[in-house]
Amino acid sequence: MKQSIFTIKTNTPLTDNVYEMTLTGDTSDITAPGQFVNILIEGLFLRRPISVCDCEGDTLTLVYKVVGKGTEKMASMQEGQALDVLTGLGNGYDLSKAGKHALLLGGGVGVPPLYMLAKKLIENETTVDVVLGFNTKSEIFYEEQFKKLGANVTVTTVDGSYGEKGFVTSVIDNIDYTHFYTCGPEPMLKAVHKATKTSGQLSFEERMGCGFGACMGCSCKTLTGNKRICKEGPVLSKEEILWKD
Amino acid sequence: MERLKVNLCGIELDNPVIPASGTFGFGYEFAELYDINLLGTFSFKGTTRDARFGNPTPRIAECYAGMINAVGLQNPGVDKVIEEELPKLKKCFNKKVMANVSGFSIEDYAYTCERLDAIDQVGWLEVNVSCPNVHGGGMSFGTNPSAAAEVTKAVKAVTKKPVIVKLSPNVTDIVSIAKACEQAGADGISLINTMLGMRINLRTRKPVIANKMGGFSGPAIFPVAVRMVYQVANAVSVPVVGMGGVSTAEDVIEMMLAGATAVEVGAANLVNPYACRDIIADLPAVMDKYGIKNLSEIIGGVK
C-alpha cells in the first residue's frame, strides 16, 4: 500500500452514468489486476474504493459508475485536480491459474477490473474470451477496448437490445475454457459460480471503512476462514466461497 | 523528545498518542507503512475469550465528519491473539502494548485478562465495558456503576498490570460510573467509546447497517468527548485517557487540557493511515505556538 497524490488527466463519460478517469502518479504499488485504490474526496469522511481498470507506466485508469455522493463528486472533477489516493489495495486476480484459455465474465460496473486482467493474460499468450453483461444497449462500455486487446468479445443484454439476449451465463456453454475470472453484482457472481465447470476467481464488493485491513468492516466468512474483502480479497477463489444465503 | 513524554499508570510513554482499539488491528498492517515504535503505544483489537466473527455486513456507514461501525468485536480469541498476533507484533513493535479486552460475563473478562497478564509485551489492560455493537455484553456492563465496578474488581484480582476501564458515552451520568470503577481499583479510565448511532437508506428505507445501529465516531463527536473527559478527570484522581474524534495535534492538546494524560486516536487512522505519525510530528510546532514547554504540564490545565 502506498499513499500518494495523483493528478487527473481526463475524466469523461462513457455512458449516462459511467465515467472513465485517467490519472498520473506513483503506480508502483499496483501489482495485480483486480486490485483497487481508495480515494480521499473533499467533504466526505471515508475514502471511496474504486477498482483499477488499467495501469500503464505512471497512468492509472479508473472506470466508475455514479451511484452516490462520492462518485457524484468524482464525476464533476476537472483535469489537473490533485487527488490523495491509496494504491496497491487488495489481492487482485492470480494470473498463474489461467491455463491456456481464460473466460472473463463482467457485469455492469464489474467490467473495468477485467480490462487490465485481459491485457495481462493476452501478454502471457493466454487465449481470452470476454463476456460483458449489461441491462441494455445504452449502458454498454469498453466493448471496443477489449476487442483491441485481441480478446474474443461477446456482449449480452438483459433486454436483448444489443448482442446476445440474456445474462453472461447464457452464452458460456459453448466456450472451452480452462479457468474463469469474474466481477459483478453478487446475484451474477452466484449464477456464474453455479454455471461454470472449472476453477475460477470471483471479485466481491462490500462497504469498507479503511480499505487496508485495519477496521474489519468488510469481513466475510469463507470455507478457508474469515477474510477481509479489502485485504485477503476482493478476489476469492471459487472453492472457498461460502454464500451468505 | 523529552517534552512529549507522559507517564500513564507508571509506564512512561514517549508521547501521549495511542491508536485506539479497533482502528489499528494488531499493529503490523501499519508497520508496513511507518515505524510504529514512534507511537506512545497502541491499543490492540478488542479481544474476547472465544473467537468471534462479529456482526453481518454492511458494518459501516458514513456520516458528516464521521462514520458508524457495527463490527461487533471480530477477533480470533485470546488464545490465538497470544499465540499468533502478539509474536507477529513483537517483530515490529518493541514497546509495551495496551491490551483491549471485552467480555460477555464477569468470568469472561477475568479469564481473558488473566491470560494476558502473563504476557510481558502487554503493558496495560484496557477493559472495554462499552462496546455498543454486541448484545448481552460489553456496554451492558458499562451503563451501570455497580456492574462496571464488579468487572473492575474481577479483573484487578487476576492482574498486576495497570487496569484502565474504557467507558461508554451512552449513559446518563458517566461520572458516577467512572467513580465506581476508581473505587473498585481501576488504575485509569479511558473514554469515550463510540456513541450509538443509526443511518437509513432513503431508497431502500432500510438501516444502512445490517445490525441497524452502530457506534458513531470521528471528528463530529470530539466536543462530546472533550466535555466527558473534563467531567471525569475532575471527579477521579487516576489518569484519564481521552479519545473521541481526535484527528490533529491541536485536538491532542485540547484533550489534555480537558484532563487527559494520554490521547487515543481512532477513526482518523482509517482515513489517513499515517494520522498518528503526522500528529506526533506536528506536536512540537503546535506546542511552540501555544507556549507549551512540556506536554505533561498541561494535563487538566483548562482554566
mmCIF file of N, CA and C in Angstrom, chain A residues 1-3 38 40 43-48 69-70 84 86 206-221 226-228 231-232 244, chain B residues 22-25 29-30 32-33 45 52-53 57-67 71 74 201 208 217-219 267-274:
data_model
loop_
_atom_site.group_PDB
_atom_site.id
_atom_site.type_symbol
_atom_site.label_atom_id
_atom_site.label_comp_id
_atom_site.label_asym_id
_atom_site.label_seq_id
_atom_site.Cartn_x
_atom_site.Cartn_y
_atom_site.Cartn_z
ATOM 1 N N MET A 1 0.839 -1.200 0.000
ATOM 2 C CA MET A 1 0.000 0.000 0.000
ATOM 3 C C MET A 1 0.873 1.249 0.000
ATOM 4 N N LYS A 2 0.407 2.228 -0.714
ATOM 5 C CA LYS A 2 1.134 3.489 -0.772
ATOM 6 C C LYS A 2 0.122 4.635 -0.797
ATOM 7 N N GLN A 3 0.419 5.709 -0.073
ATOM 8 C CA GLN A 3 -0.409 6.899 -0.158
ATOM 9 C C GLN A 3 0.337 7.917 -1.002
ATOM 10 N N ASN A 38 -8.126 3.658 -3.107
ATOM 11 C CA ASN A 38 -9.072 4.267 -2.183
ATOM 12 C C ASN A 38 -8.821 5.773 -2.193
ATOM 13 N N LEU A 40 -9.495 9.793 -1.425
ATOM 14 C CA LEU A 40 -9.998 10.797 -0.487
ATOM 15 C C LEU A 40 -10.732 11.872 -1.286
ATOM 16 N N GLY A 43 -14.735 16.855 1.575
ATOM 17 C CA GLY A 43 -16.088 16.996 2.094
ATOM 18 C C GLY A 43 -16.724 15.684 2.533
ATOM 19 N N LEU A 44 -16.060 14.569 2.232
ATOM 20 C CA LEU A 44 -16.585 13.269 2.663
ATOM 21 C C LEU A 44 -15.591 12.621 3.610
ATOM 22 N N PHE A 45 -16.093 11.930 4.622
ATOM 23 C CA PHE A 45 -15.195 11.398 5.653
ATOM 24 C C PHE A 45 -14.422 10.174 5.168
ATOM 25 N N LEU A 46 -15.134 9.197 4.662
ATOM 26 C CA LEU A 46 -14.471 7.962 4.253
ATOM 27 C C LEU A 46 -13.964 8.064 2.819
ATOM 28 N N ARG A 47 -12.857 7.376 2.557
ATOM 29 C CA ARG A 47 -12.357 7.284 1.187
ATOM 30 C C ARG A 47 -13.316 6.450 0.352
ATOM 31 N N ARG A 48 -13.176 6.526 -0.982
ATOM 32 C CA ARG A 48 -14.021 5.747 -1.881
ATOM 33 C C ARG A 48 -13.186 4.710 -2.630
ATOM 34 N N LYS A 69 -22.931 9.972 -3.328
ATOM 35 C CA LYS A 69 -22.277 11.271 -3.132
ATOM 36 C C LYS A 69 -20.829 11.293 -3.610
ATOM 37 N N GLY A 70 -20.084 10.235 -3.307
ATOM 38 C CA GLY A 70 -18.661 10.203 -3.644
ATOM 39 C C GLY A 70 -18.439 10.196 -5.137
ATOM 40 N N ASP A 84 -5.739 12.593 -3.364
ATOM 41 C CA ASP A 84 -4.990 11.763 -2.405
ATOM 42 C C ASP A 84 -5.500 10.326 -2.558
ATOM 43 N N LEU A 86 -4.833 6.045 -2.024
ATOM 44 C CA LEU A 86 -4.112 4.874 -1.516
ATOM 45 C C LEU A 86 -4.117 3.830 -2.624
ATOM 46 N N GLU A 206 -17.903 -4.883 -0.984
ATOM 47 C CA GLU A 206 -18.503 -4.715 0.346
ATOM 48 C C GLU A 206 -18.255 -3.284 0.786
ATOM 49 N N ARG A 207 -19.147 -2.768 1.631
ATOM 50 C CA ARG A 207 -18.910 -1.452 2.214
ATOM 51 C C ARG A 207 -17.676 -1.506 3.088
ATOM 52 N N MET A 208 -16.760 -0.567 2.886
ATOM 53 C CA MET A 208 -15.494 -0.596 3.606
ATOM 54 C C MET A 208 -15.341 0.616 4.504
ATOM 55 N N GLY A 209 -14.597 0.432 5.581
ATOM 56 C CA GLY A 209 -14.194 1.574 6.388
ATOM 57 C C GLY A 209 -12.880 2.096 5.841
ATOM 58 N N CYS A 210 -11.806 1.340 6.106
ATOM 59 C CA CYS A 210 -10.474 1.841 5.753
ATOM 60 C C CYS A 210 -9.996 1.391 4.380
ATOM 61 N N GLY A 211 -10.299 0.147 3.980
ATOM 62 C CA GLY A 211 -9.809 -0.363 2.699
ATOM 63 C C GLY A 211 -8.440 -1.009 2.782
ATOM 64 N N PHE A 212 -7.828 -1.044 3.985
ATOM 65 C CA PHE A 212 -6.494 -1.650 4.058
ATOM 66 C C PHE A 212 -6.333 -2.610 5.232
ATOM 67 N N GLY A 213 -7.462 -3.134 5.728
ATOM 68 C CA GLY A 213 -7.355 -4.244 6.673
ATOM 69 C C GLY A 213 -7.384 -3.888 8.140
ATOM 70 N N ALA A 214 -7.590 -2.594 8.466
ATOM 71 C CA ALA A 214 -7.487 -2.203 9.874
ATOM 72 C C ALA A 214 -8.799 -2.316 10.642
ATOM 73 N N CYS A 215 -9.926 -2.062 9.988
ATOM 74 C CA CYS A 215 -11.159 -1.857 10.766
ATOM 75 C C CYS A 215 -12.054 -3.082 10.835
ATOM 76 N N MET A 216 -11.825 -4.089 10.034
ATOM 77 C CA MET A 216 -12.654 -5.297 9.993
ATOM 78 C C MET A 216 -14.097 -4.982 9.565
ATOM 79 N N GLY A 217 -14.284 -3.902 8.847
ATOM 80 C CA GLY A 217 -15.637 -3.512 8.431
ATOM 81 C C GLY A 217 -16.197 -4.394 7.328
ATOM 82 N N CYS A 218 -15.323 -5.014 6.519
ATOM 83 C CA CYS A 218 -15.788 -5.704 5.307
ATOM 84 C C CYS A 218 -15.527 -7.200 5.360
ATOM 85 N N SER A 219 -15.537 -7.777 6.554
ATOM 86 C CA SER A 219 -15.209 -9.203 6.696
ATOM 87 C C SER A 219 -16.286 -10.106 6.106
ATOM 88 N N CYS A 220 -15.859 -11.259 5.658
ATOM 89 C CA CYS A 220 -16.809 -12.285 5.236
ATOM 90 C C CYS A 220 -16.301 -13.645 5.677
ATOM 91 N N LYS A 221 -17.231 -14.583 5.770
ATOM 92 C CA LYS A 221 -16.841 -15.951 6.125
ATOM 93 C C LYS A 221 -16.560 -16.720 4.837
ATOM 94 N N ASN A 226 -12.213 -16.638 8.047
ATOM 95 C CA ASN A 226 -12.710 -15.277 7.858
ATOM 96 C C ASN A 226 -11.735 -14.495 6.992
ATOM 97 N N LYS A 227 -12.294 -13.719 6.066
ATOM 98 C CA LYS A 227 -11.429 -12.901 5.214
ATOM 99 C C LYS A 227 -11.949 -11.478 5.187
ATOM 100 N N ARG A 228 -11.019 -10.542 5.023
ATOM 101 C CA ARG A 228 -11.384 -9.154 4.817
ATOM 102 C C ARG A 228 -11.423 -8.916 3.308
ATOM 103 N N LYS A 231 -8.554 -6.894 2.072
ATOM 104 C CA LYS A 231 -7.157 -7.299 2.282
ATOM 105 C C LYS A 231 -6.877 -8.683 1.678
ATOM 106 N N GLU A 232 -7.588 -9.708 2.176
ATOM 107 C CA GLU A 232 -7.422 -11.055 1.601
ATOM 108 C C GLU A 232 -8.241 -11.161 0.314
ATOM 109 N N LYS A 244 -23.750 -16.073 1.550
ATOM 110 C CA LYS A 244 -24.427 -15.621 2.771
ATOM 111 C C LYS A 244 -25.812 -16.243 2.900
ATOM 112 N N GLY B 22 -9.439 -1.241 17.623
ATOM 113 C CA GLY B 22 -10.390 -1.420 16.526
ATOM 114 C C GLY B 22 -10.072 -0.600 15.293
ATOM 115 N N THR B 23 -9.069 0.272 15.408
ATOM 116 C CA THR B 23 -8.697 1.073 14.237
ATOM 117 C C THR B 23 -7.251 0.806 13.831
ATOM 118 N N PHE B 24 -6.616 -0.160 14.496
ATOM 119 C CA PHE B 24 -5.182 -0.363 14.276
ATOM 120 C C PHE B 24 -4.822 -1.841 14.253
ATOM 121 N N GLY B 25 -5.845 -2.704 14.236
ATOM 122 C CA GLY B 25 -5.615 -4.139 14.207
ATOM 123 C C GLY B 25 -4.655 -4.568 15.304
ATOM 124 N N GLU B 29 -0.195 -4.201 10.164
ATOM 125 C CA GLU B 29 -0.574 -3.598 8.873
ATOM 126 C C GLU B 29 0.027 -2.188 8.740
ATOM 127 N N PHE B 30 0.028 -1.470 9.863
ATOM 128 C CA PHE B 30 0.546 -0.103 9.854
ATOM 129 C C PHE B 30 2.077 -0.091 9.852
ATOM 130 N N GLU B 32 3.864 -1.761 8.061
ATOM 131 C CA GLU B 32 4.319 -1.771 6.664
ATOM 132 C C GLU B 32 4.479 -0.347 6.144
ATOM 133 N N LEU B 33 3.773 0.600 6.793
ATOM 134 C CA LEU B 33 3.766 1.980 6.311
ATOM 135 C C LEU B 33 4.775 2.866 7.016
ATOM 136 N N LYS B 45 -6.714 -4.668 18.898
ATOM 137 C CA LYS B 45 -8.099 -5.022 18.555
ATOM 138 C C LYS B 45 -8.793 -5.734 19.718
ATOM 139 N N ARG B 52 -14.522 -14.568 17.626
ATOM 140 C CA ARG B 52 -15.812 -14.016 17.191
ATOM 141 C C ARG B 52 -15.706 -13.548 15.746
ATOM 142 N N PHE B 53 -16.735 -13.863 14.940
ATOM 143 C CA PHE B 53 -16.787 -13.298 13.592
ATOM 144 C C PHE B 53 -17.333 -11.880 13.638
ATOM 145 N N THR B 57 -22.514 -8.037 7.547
ATOM 146 C CA THR B 57 -22.230 -6.801 6.798
ATOM 147 C C THR B 57 -23.509 -6.350 6.111
ATOM 148 N N PRO B 58 -23.670 -5.093 5.728
ATOM 149 C CA PRO B 58 -22.731 -3.985 5.938
ATOM 150 C C PRO B 58 -22.566 -3.615 7.418
ATOM 151 N N ARG B 59 -21.310 -3.303 7.749
ATOM 152 C CA ARG B 59 -20.969 -2.926 9.118
ATOM 153 C C ARG B 59 -20.575 -1.454 9.220
ATOM 154 N N ILE B 60 -20.567 -0.766 8.091
ATOM 155 C CA ILE B 60 -20.016 0.601 8.050
ATOM 156 C C ILE B 60 -21.021 1.541 7.398
ATOM 157 N N ALA B 61 -21.206 2.716 7.981
ATOM 158 C CA ALA B 61 -21.992 3.770 7.342
ATOM 159 C C ALA B 61 -21.254 5.086 7.510
ATOM 160 N N GLU B 62 -21.367 5.929 6.502
ATOM 161 C CA GLU B 62 -20.685 7.224 6.579
ATOM 162 C C GLU B 62 -21.624 8.285 7.146
ATOM 163 N N CYS B 63 -21.054 9.283 7.806
ATOM 164 C CA CYS B 63 -21.824 10.403 8.346
ATOM 165 C C CYS B 63 -21.033 11.679 8.070
ATOM 166 N N TYR B 64 -21.653 12.838 8.321
ATOM 167 C CA TYR B 64 -20.886 14.067 8.247
ATOM 168 C C TYR B 64 -19.783 14.001 9.298
ATOM 169 N N ALA B 65 -18.563 14.216 8.888
ATOM 170 C CA ALA B 65 -17.422 14.242 9.810
ATOM 171 C C ALA B 65 -17.334 13.004 10.688
ATOM 172 N N GLY B 66 -17.654 11.873 10.131
ATOM 173 C CA GLY B 66 -17.516 10.660 10.925
ATOM 174 C C GLY B 66 -18.121 9.448 10.251
ATOM 175 N N MET B 67 -18.230 8.397 11.027
ATOM 176 C CA MET B 67 -18.724 7.137 10.486
ATOM 177 C C MET B 67 -19.385 6.333 11.605
ATOM 178 N N VAL B 71 -18.946 -3.493 13.822
ATOM 179 C CA VAL B 71 -18.124 -4.672 13.550
ATOM 180 C C VAL B 71 -18.514 -5.804 14.508
ATOM 181 N N GLN B 74 -15.104 -8.511 16.182
ATOM 182 C CA GLN B 74 -14.463 -9.617 15.448
ATOM 183 C C GLN B 74 -13.025 -9.761 15.951
ATOM 184 N N ASN B 201 -31.135 4.224 4.677
ATOM 185 C CA ASN B 201 -31.027 4.399 3.231
ATOM 186 C C ASN B 201 -32.386 4.852 2.698
ATOM 187 N N VAL B 208 -28.804 1.446 7.054
ATOM 188 C CA VAL B 208 -27.611 1.197 6.224
ATOM 189 C C VAL B 208 -26.827 0.015 6.791
ATOM 190 N N SER B 217 -18.349 7.519 15.386
ATOM 191 C CA SER B 217 -17.034 8.052 15.757
ATOM 192 C C SER B 217 -16.590 9.068 14.728
ATOM 193 N N GLY B 218 -15.459 9.695 14.979
ATOM 194 C CA GLY B 218 -14.950 10.696 14.039
ATOM 195 C C GLY B 218 -15.020 12.097 14.622
ATOM 196 N N PRO B 219 -14.491 13.087 13.881
ATOM 197 C CA PRO B 219 -14.390 14.455 14.400
ATOM 198 C C PRO B 219 -15.710 15.023 14.919
ATOM 199 N N ALA B 267 -10.914 6.831 14.522
ATOM 200 C CA ALA B 267 -11.386 6.863 13.136
ATOM 201 C C ALA B 267 -10.392 7.522 12.179
ATOM 202 N N ALA B 268 -9.616 8.492 12.676
ATOM 203 C CA ALA B 268 -8.661 9.192 11.801
ATOM 204 C C ALA B 268 -7.684 8.226 11.134
ATOM 205 N N ASN B 269 -7.323 7.133 11.845
ATOM 206 C CA ASN B 269 -6.400 6.145 11.259
ATOM 207 C C ASN B 269 -6.976 5.470 10.017
ATOM 208 N N LEU B 270 -8.295 5.391 9.959
ATOM 209 C CA LEU B 270 -8.932 4.660 8.864
ATOM 210 C C LEU B 270 -8.972 5.488 7.585
ATOM 211 N N VAL B 271 -8.918 6.800 7.745
ATOM 212 C CA VAL B 271 -8.962 7.690 6.590
ATOM 213 C C VAL B 271 -7.541 8.026 6.139
ATOM 214 N N ASN B 272 -6.711 8.341 7.118
ATOM 215 C CA ASN B 272 -5.306 8.605 6.846
ATOM 216 C C ASN B 272 -4.473 7.615 7.659
ATOM 217 N N PRO B 273 -3.962 6.572 7.023
ATOM 218 C CA PRO B 273 -3.214 5.571 7.790
ATOM 219 C C PRO B 273 -1.992 6.148 8.491
ATOM 220 N N TYR B 274 -1.560 7.324 8.079
ATOM 221 C CA TYR B 274 -0.408 7.979 8.712
ATOM 222 C C TYR B 274 -0.826 8.975 9.798
#
